Short mmCIF file of C-alpha atoms in Angstrom, two decimals:
data_model
loop_
_atom_site.label_atom_id
_atom_site.label_comp_id
_atom_site.label_asym_id
_atom_site.label_seq_id
_atom_site.Cartn_x
_atom_site.Cartn_y
_atom_site.Cartn_z
CA MET G 1 23.96 -4.64 9.66
CA SER G 2 23.50 -6.99 12.55
CA ARG G 3 20.76 -8.72 10.66
CA GLN G 4 23.12 -9.87 7.97
CA ILE G 5 25.39 -11.71 10.35
CA GLY G 6 24.40 -15.31 10.90
CA ARG G 7 21.51 -15.10 8.48
CA SER G 8 20.90 -18.78 8.00
CA VAL G 9 17.16 -18.38 8.47
CA ASP G 10 15.32 -15.20 7.67
CA PRO G 11 14.10 -14.08 11.09
CA LYS G 12 11.06 -12.46 9.53
CA LYS G 13 9.81 -15.73 8.09
CA VAL G 14 7.74 -18.19 10.05
CA SER G 15 6.93 -21.73 9.12
CA GLY G 16 3.90 -22.13 6.91
CA GLU G 17 2.50 -24.73 9.27
CA LEU G 18 2.70 -22.37 12.21
CA PHE G 19 0.84 -19.80 10.14
CA THR G 20 -1.89 -22.27 9.17
CA LEU G 21 -2.31 -23.50 12.73
CA THR G 22 -2.41 -19.99 14.15
CA TYR G 23 -5.09 -19.05 11.69
CA GLY G 24 -7.06 -22.15 12.67
CA ALA G 25 -6.82 -21.20 16.32
CA LEU G 26 -8.02 -17.71 15.48
CA VAL G 27 -11.05 -18.96 13.60
CA SER G 28 -12.03 -21.45 16.29
CA GLN G 29 -11.71 -18.78 18.95
CA LEU G 30 -13.95 -16.50 16.92
CA ILE G 31 -16.52 -19.26 16.65
CA LYS G 32 -16.49 -19.59 20.43
CA ASP G 33 -16.79 -15.87 20.89
CA TYR G 34 -19.57 -15.18 18.46
CA GLU G 35 -22.06 -18.06 18.31
CA ASN G 36 -23.48 -16.78 15.04
CA GLU G 37 -21.36 -17.81 12.07
CA ASP G 38 -22.36 -14.86 9.96
CA ASP G 39 -20.77 -12.70 12.62
CA VAL G 40 -17.62 -14.80 12.45
CA ASN G 41 -17.48 -14.28 8.70
CA LYS G 42 -17.95 -10.58 9.22
CA GLN G 43 -15.16 -10.41 11.78
CA LEU G 44 -12.79 -12.32 9.52
CA ASP G 45 -13.61 -10.00 6.68
CA LYS G 46 -12.98 -6.98 8.87
CA MET G 47 -9.65 -8.35 10.09
CA GLY G 48 -8.68 -9.09 6.52
CA TYR G 49 -9.63 -5.59 5.45
CA ASN G 50 -7.40 -4.08 8.08
CA ILE G 51 -4.58 -6.34 6.96
CA GLY G 52 -5.22 -5.53 3.31
CA VAL G 53 -4.98 -1.76 3.63
CA ARG G 54 -1.47 -2.14 5.05
CA LEU G 55 -0.42 -5.16 3.05
CA ILE G 56 -0.87 -3.26 -0.20
CA GLU G 57 1.94 -0.89 0.71
CA ASP G 58 4.29 -3.77 1.38
CA PHE G 59 3.18 -5.31 -1.88
CA LEU G 60 3.77 -2.13 -3.88
CA ALA G 61 7.13 -1.54 -2.24
CA ARG G 62 8.38 -5.03 -2.91
CA SER G 63 6.87 -5.80 -6.29
CA ASN G 64 7.41 -2.47 -7.99
CA VAL G 65 4.36 -2.94 -10.17
CA GLY G 66 2.74 0.24 -11.35
CA ARG G 67 -0.88 1.08 -11.80
CA CYS G 68 -2.88 -1.45 -13.80
CA HIS G 69 -4.62 -0.28 -16.95
CA ASP G 70 -7.62 -2.56 -16.80
CA PHE G 71 -9.27 -5.08 -14.56
CA ARG G 72 -7.76 -8.01 -16.47
CA GLU G 73 -4.30 -6.78 -15.70
CA THR G 74 -5.32 -6.35 -12.08
CA ALA G 75 -6.53 -9.95 -12.00
CA ASP G 76 -3.22 -11.15 -13.39
CA VAL G 77 -1.20 -9.17 -10.90
CA ILE G 78 -3.31 -10.38 -7.97
CA SER G 79 -2.78 -13.98 -8.92
CA LYS G 80 0.77 -14.03 -10.27
CA VAL G 81 2.38 -11.45 -8.04
CA GLY G 82 0.18 -10.96 -4.99
CA PHE G 83 -0.80 -14.51 -4.11
CA LYS G 84 2.64 -15.70 -5.11
CA MET G 85 4.34 -13.22 -2.81
CA PHE G 86 2.24 -13.73 0.29
CA LEU G 87 0.91 -17.27 0.08
CA GLY G 88 3.26 -18.93 -2.39
CA ILE G 89 0.50 -20.05 -4.71
CA THR G 90 -0.69 -18.86 -8.11
CA PRO G 91 -4.45 -19.16 -8.45
CA VAL G 92 -5.94 -19.57 -11.92
CA VAL G 93 -7.83 -16.53 -13.19
CA THR G 94 -10.94 -17.63 -15.00
CA ASN G 95 -14.72 -17.39 -15.47
CA TRP G 96 -14.73 -13.83 -16.74
CA SER G 97 -18.15 -12.30 -16.98
CA PRO G 98 -19.02 -11.08 -20.50
CA ALA G 99 -18.69 -7.46 -19.38
CA GLY G 100 -15.22 -8.14 -18.01
CA ASP G 101 -16.04 -6.81 -14.58
CA GLU G 102 -16.10 -10.09 -12.70
CA PHE G 103 -13.73 -13.02 -12.46
CA SER G 104 -12.85 -16.00 -10.33
CA LEU G 105 -9.64 -17.11 -8.71
CA LEU G 106 -9.36 -20.88 -8.51
CA LEU G 107 -7.19 -22.20 -5.70
CA GLU G 108 -6.12 -25.81 -6.02
CA ASN G 109 -4.77 -25.87 -2.55
CA ASN G 110 -5.43 -23.22 -0.02
CA PRO G 111 -2.58 -22.87 2.48
CA LEU G 112 -5.02 -21.62 5.11
CA THR G 113 -6.90 -24.89 5.10
CA ASP G 114 -4.09 -27.43 5.37
CA PHE G 115 -4.94 -29.84 8.21
CA VAL G 116 -8.45 -28.40 8.43
CA GLU G 117 -11.64 -30.39 8.54
CA LEU G 118 -14.90 -28.64 9.12
CA PRO G 119 -17.04 -30.43 11.68
CA ASP G 120 -20.75 -30.80 10.86
CA GLY G 121 -22.98 -27.82 11.43
CA HIS G 122 -20.73 -25.14 10.06
CA SER G 123 -22.35 -24.73 6.70
CA ASN G 124 -22.52 -20.96 7.02
CA LEU G 125 -18.92 -20.50 8.00
CA SER G 126 -16.64 -19.14 5.33
CA TYR G 127 -13.44 -20.40 6.87
CA SER G 128 -10.95 -18.46 4.76
CA ASN G 129 -13.06 -15.32 4.66
CA ILE G 130 -10.08 -13.30 5.83
CA MET G 131 -8.76 -13.49 2.26
CA CYS G 132 -11.82 -11.70 0.95
CA GLY G 133 -11.18 -8.91 3.38
CA VAL G 134 -7.52 -8.69 2.45
CA LEU G 135 -8.35 -8.45 -1.26
CA ARG G 136 -11.06 -5.88 -0.64
CA GLY G 137 -8.85 -3.73 1.58
CA ALA G 138 -5.83 -3.89 -0.67
CA LEU G 139 -7.79 -3.07 -3.82
CA GLU G 140 -9.59 -0.23 -2.12
CA MET G 141 -6.23 1.42 -1.51
CA VAL G 142 -5.52 1.41 -5.24
CA GLN G 143 -8.89 3.03 -5.94
CA LEU G 144 -10.78 -0.14 -6.82
CA ASP G 145 -14.03 -0.86 -5.07
CA VAL G 146 -14.68 -4.59 -5.38
CA ASP G 147 -16.95 -7.21 -3.95
CA VAL G 148 -15.18 -10.42 -2.93
CA ARG G 149 -16.75 -13.67 -1.81
CA PHE G 150 -16.18 -17.41 -1.72
CA GLU G 151 -18.14 -19.21 -4.38
CA GLN G 152 -16.86 -22.72 -3.75
CA ASP G 153 -14.78 -24.13 -0.96
CA GLN G 154 -12.95 -27.43 -0.82
CA LEU G 155 -13.65 -27.52 2.90
CA LYS G 156 -17.33 -27.86 2.11
CA GLY G 157 -16.78 -30.70 -0.33
CA ASP G 158 -16.44 -28.71 -3.55
CA ASN G 159 -13.78 -29.82 -6.02
CA ILE G 160 -12.01 -26.53 -5.97
CA THR G 161 -11.85 -23.34 -3.96
CA GLU G 162 -13.18 -20.40 -5.90
CA ILE G 163 -13.01 -16.74 -4.93
CA ARG G 164 -15.20 -14.43 -6.98
CA LEU G 165 -14.23 -10.78 -7.45
CA LYS G 166 -16.65 -8.25 -8.81
CA PHE G 167 -15.62 -4.77 -9.85
CA ILE G 168 -18.04 -2.17 -8.51
CA LYS G 169 -16.50 1.19 -9.23
CA ARG G 170 -13.33 3.21 -9.39
CA LEU G 171 -12.82 5.37 -6.35
CA GLU G 172 -11.68 8.87 -7.13
CA ASP G 173 -8.86 10.61 -5.35
CA ALA G 174 -10.21 12.94 -2.74
CA VAL G 175 -9.78 16.54 -3.72
CA PRO G 176 -9.66 19.23 -1.04
CA VAL G 177 -12.49 21.72 -1.01
CA GLY G 178 -12.10 24.51 -3.50
CA GLU G 179 -10.48 22.44 -6.27
CA ASP G 180 -12.37 21.08 -9.22
CA MET I 1 24.39 20.24 -3.02
CA THR I 2 21.87 19.94 -0.33
CA ILE I 3 18.42 18.76 0.59
CA PHE I 4 15.86 21.19 1.93
CA ASN I 5 12.73 19.44 3.05
CA LEU I 6 10.35 16.52 2.63
CA TYR I 7 6.57 16.26 2.66
CA ILE I 8 4.60 13.02 2.79
CA PHE I 9 0.91 13.26 1.93
CA ASP I 10 -1.64 10.47 2.00
CA ARG I 11 -4.33 10.03 -0.64
CA ASN I 12 -6.73 12.30 1.22
CA GLY I 13 -4.31 15.19 1.26
CA THR I 14 -3.39 14.84 4.92
CA CYS I 15 0.22 15.71 5.53
CA LEU I 16 1.52 12.60 7.28
CA TYR I 17 4.98 13.87 7.80
CA TYR I 18 7.02 16.97 7.26
CA THR I 19 10.62 17.58 8.07
CA GLU I 20 13.28 19.99 6.97
CA TRP I 21 17.08 19.97 6.91
CA ASN I 22 18.81 22.93 5.36
CA ARG I 23 15.85 25.12 4.77
CA ARG I 24 16.92 28.70 5.08
CA ASN I 25 13.80 30.48 4.00
CA GLN I 26 10.43 30.03 5.67
CA SER I 27 7.29 30.82 3.75
CA GLY I 28 5.91 33.08 6.43
CA ILE I 29 2.62 31.23 6.66
CA SER I 30 1.53 28.53 9.05
CA LYS I 31 2.64 24.98 8.29
CA GLU I 32 -0.96 23.85 7.77
CA GLU I 33 -1.43 26.58 5.22
CA GLU I 34 1.80 25.62 3.50
CA PHE I 35 0.79 21.93 3.36
CA LYS I 36 -2.50 22.85 1.77
CA LEU I 37 -0.83 25.02 -0.82
CA MET I 38 1.76 22.38 -1.58
CA TYR I 39 -0.82 19.63 -1.94
CA GLY I 40 -3.02 21.82 -4.08
CA MET I 41 -0.18 22.74 -6.37
CA ILE I 42 0.90 19.12 -6.81
CA LEU I 43 -2.65 18.08 -7.55
CA SER I 44 -3.04 20.82 -10.12
CA ILE I 45 0.25 20.10 -11.85
CA LYS I 46 -0.64 16.43 -11.96
CA SER I 47 -4.02 16.96 -13.52
CA PHE I 48 -2.63 19.57 -15.91
CA CYS I 49 0.06 17.13 -17.08
CA SER I 50 -2.39 14.35 -17.64
CA ARG I 51 -4.72 16.63 -19.59
CA LEU I 52 -1.99 17.93 -21.86
CA SER I 53 -0.33 14.60 -22.49
CA PRO I 54 -1.06 13.27 -25.98
CA THR I 55 -0.45 9.70 -24.88
CA ASP I 56 -1.37 7.76 -21.80
CA LEU I 57 1.27 8.87 -19.39
CA LYS I 58 2.80 6.40 -17.03
CA ASP I 59 4.46 8.27 -14.22
CA GLY I 60 3.40 11.72 -15.26
CA PHE I 61 4.87 14.57 -13.30
CA LEU I 62 8.28 13.76 -11.80
CA SER I 63 10.03 16.99 -10.91
CA TYR I 64 10.41 20.66 -11.71
CA ARG I 65 13.26 23.07 -11.34
CA THR I 66 13.42 26.77 -10.68
CA SER I 67 16.55 28.87 -10.52
CA LYS I 68 16.83 28.18 -6.81
CA TYR I 69 15.54 24.72 -6.05
CA LYS I 70 14.31 21.48 -7.52
CA LEU I 71 11.16 19.68 -6.44
CA HIS I 72 11.01 15.90 -6.79
CA PHE I 73 7.67 14.15 -6.73
CA TYR I 74 6.94 10.47 -6.27
CA GLU I 75 3.51 8.90 -5.98
CA THR I 76 2.71 5.27 -5.18
CA ALA I 77 -0.23 3.41 -6.68
CA SER I 78 -1.92 3.71 -3.30
CA GLY I 79 -1.91 7.49 -3.62
CA LEU I 80 0.86 8.25 -1.16
CA LYS I 81 2.79 11.32 -2.28
CA PHE I 82 6.39 12.11 -1.46
CA ILE I 83 7.73 15.58 -2.19
CA LEU I 84 11.41 16.28 -1.74
CA ASN I 85 12.97 19.67 -2.31
CA THR I 86 16.66 19.86 -3.09
CA ASP I 87 18.98 22.39 -4.61
CA ILE I 88 19.18 22.53 -8.38
CA ASN I 89 22.27 20.37 -8.77
CA ALA I 90 20.75 17.21 -7.34
CA GLY I 91 20.23 14.69 -10.10
CA ASN I 92 17.35 12.24 -10.29
CA MET I 93 16.16 11.47 -6.77
CA ARG I 94 13.46 9.03 -7.77
CA ASP I 95 15.33 5.95 -6.61
CA ASN I 96 16.11 7.61 -3.33
CA ILE I 97 12.49 8.47 -2.69
CA GLN I 98 11.53 4.94 -3.61
CA GLN I 99 14.03 3.75 -1.01
CA ILE I 100 12.44 6.00 1.59
CA TYR I 101 9.07 4.52 0.71
CA SER I 102 9.96 0.84 0.67
CA ASN I 103 12.70 0.65 3.29
CA ILE I 104 11.70 3.34 5.72
CA TYR I 105 8.00 4.13 5.39
CA VAL I 106 6.72 0.60 4.82
CA GLU I 107 9.06 -1.02 7.33
CA ASN I 108 8.58 1.47 10.13
CA VAL I 109 5.11 2.87 9.65
CA ILE I 110 2.99 0.37 7.76
CA LYS I 111 4.38 -2.57 9.70
CA ASN I 112 4.08 -0.74 12.98
CA PRO I 113 0.64 -1.32 14.48
CA GLU I 114 1.13 1.70 16.72
CA CYS I 115 1.06 3.97 13.68
CA LYS I 116 -2.52 4.62 12.68
CA LEU I 117 -3.06 5.03 8.97
CA GLY I 118 -4.05 8.46 7.76
CA GLN I 119 -2.64 10.22 10.80
CA GLN I 120 0.55 12.13 11.34
CA ILE I 121 3.57 9.93 11.82
CA THR I 122 5.03 10.35 15.27
CA SER I 123 7.22 7.25 15.37
CA GLU I 124 10.67 8.22 16.52
CA LEU I 125 12.18 5.20 14.87
CA PHE I 126 10.84 6.38 11.54
CA GLN I 127 12.16 9.87 12.12
CA THR I 128 15.61 8.65 13.05
CA LYS I 129 15.86 6.22 10.15
CA LEU I 130 14.71 8.85 7.69
CA ASP I 131 17.09 11.44 9.06
CA ASP I 132 20.04 9.03 8.95
CA TYR I 133 19.20 8.05 5.41
CA ILE I 134 18.89 11.59 4.10
CA ARG I 135 22.08 12.68 5.85
CA SER I 136 23.97 9.76 4.34
CA LEU I 137 23.08 10.75 0.78
CA PRO I 138 25.83 12.31 -1.34
CA GLN I 139 23.28 14.99 -2.33
CA PHE I 140 23.06 16.08 1.28
CA ALA I 141 26.64 17.37 1.58
CA THR I 142 26.27 20.98 2.59
CA LYS I 143 29.67 22.22 1.44
CA LEU I 144 29.26 25.12 -0.89
CA SER I 145 31.05 24.22 -4.06
#
């Protein structure tokens, strides 16, 4: 009840700029800690994964979407509900592979990279790699094993930021020993 | 009307949480054994329902009723299973279980970094919130009518 009194600003919300800057500080600290940029990418992916496996529950609880019937529906939900809910953007779903098991999310502006300029010599760094981890972790919890990577990145001079998702397999529910 | 007990299972069949309110009859086997049986039964009913269904079923198995109690089942897309046993007069508890999931489980377990996923929930805050919620439900009233 106490939360409803004097609720001019939602106390759970932080400014988007604070979020972006905090993420920037995190990445630059990781770069200091791990000289090798592949390791930084790996760490970001791991952090994202750990976020994703929890974030999915918040997503399911708030969005009330049920299980998707195919990967196309999944793609739509990721872009129109997921990204919208957590980052306030709606990436374009495109570049479907002929088999329908691979697609791209095009981000016109990536909230993680506002105010960011990559200095020279960071060609291996995938700055927003945390997003790949989040997507991977969240989808794993709904029984989808996917491969996620950055294909293009505006930070590296590309026209658009592109995240590529590839469906690998459906994970089956674990069944205790003795059941078929 | 009254509410007997609640089980929460994760997708691997681990019982994350169990609690009981007005349960008057114990099964006479260890809790671990009971969890296994419960999970196994739910899994079997689920797969049986989906095999028999002529059309693609959306939610599938929701509840069953015996002459003595009613079992309500709710599963999230992430494979979390909630099982709530009530007496036979309780109506549809689906919304209530959904409330437990989104307002109590997600808020107090998922968003609590101290709670490790896939392990038993020991958070007292979660226990208190859940208990308060269940006790506040009209279905909980224990008066014999």
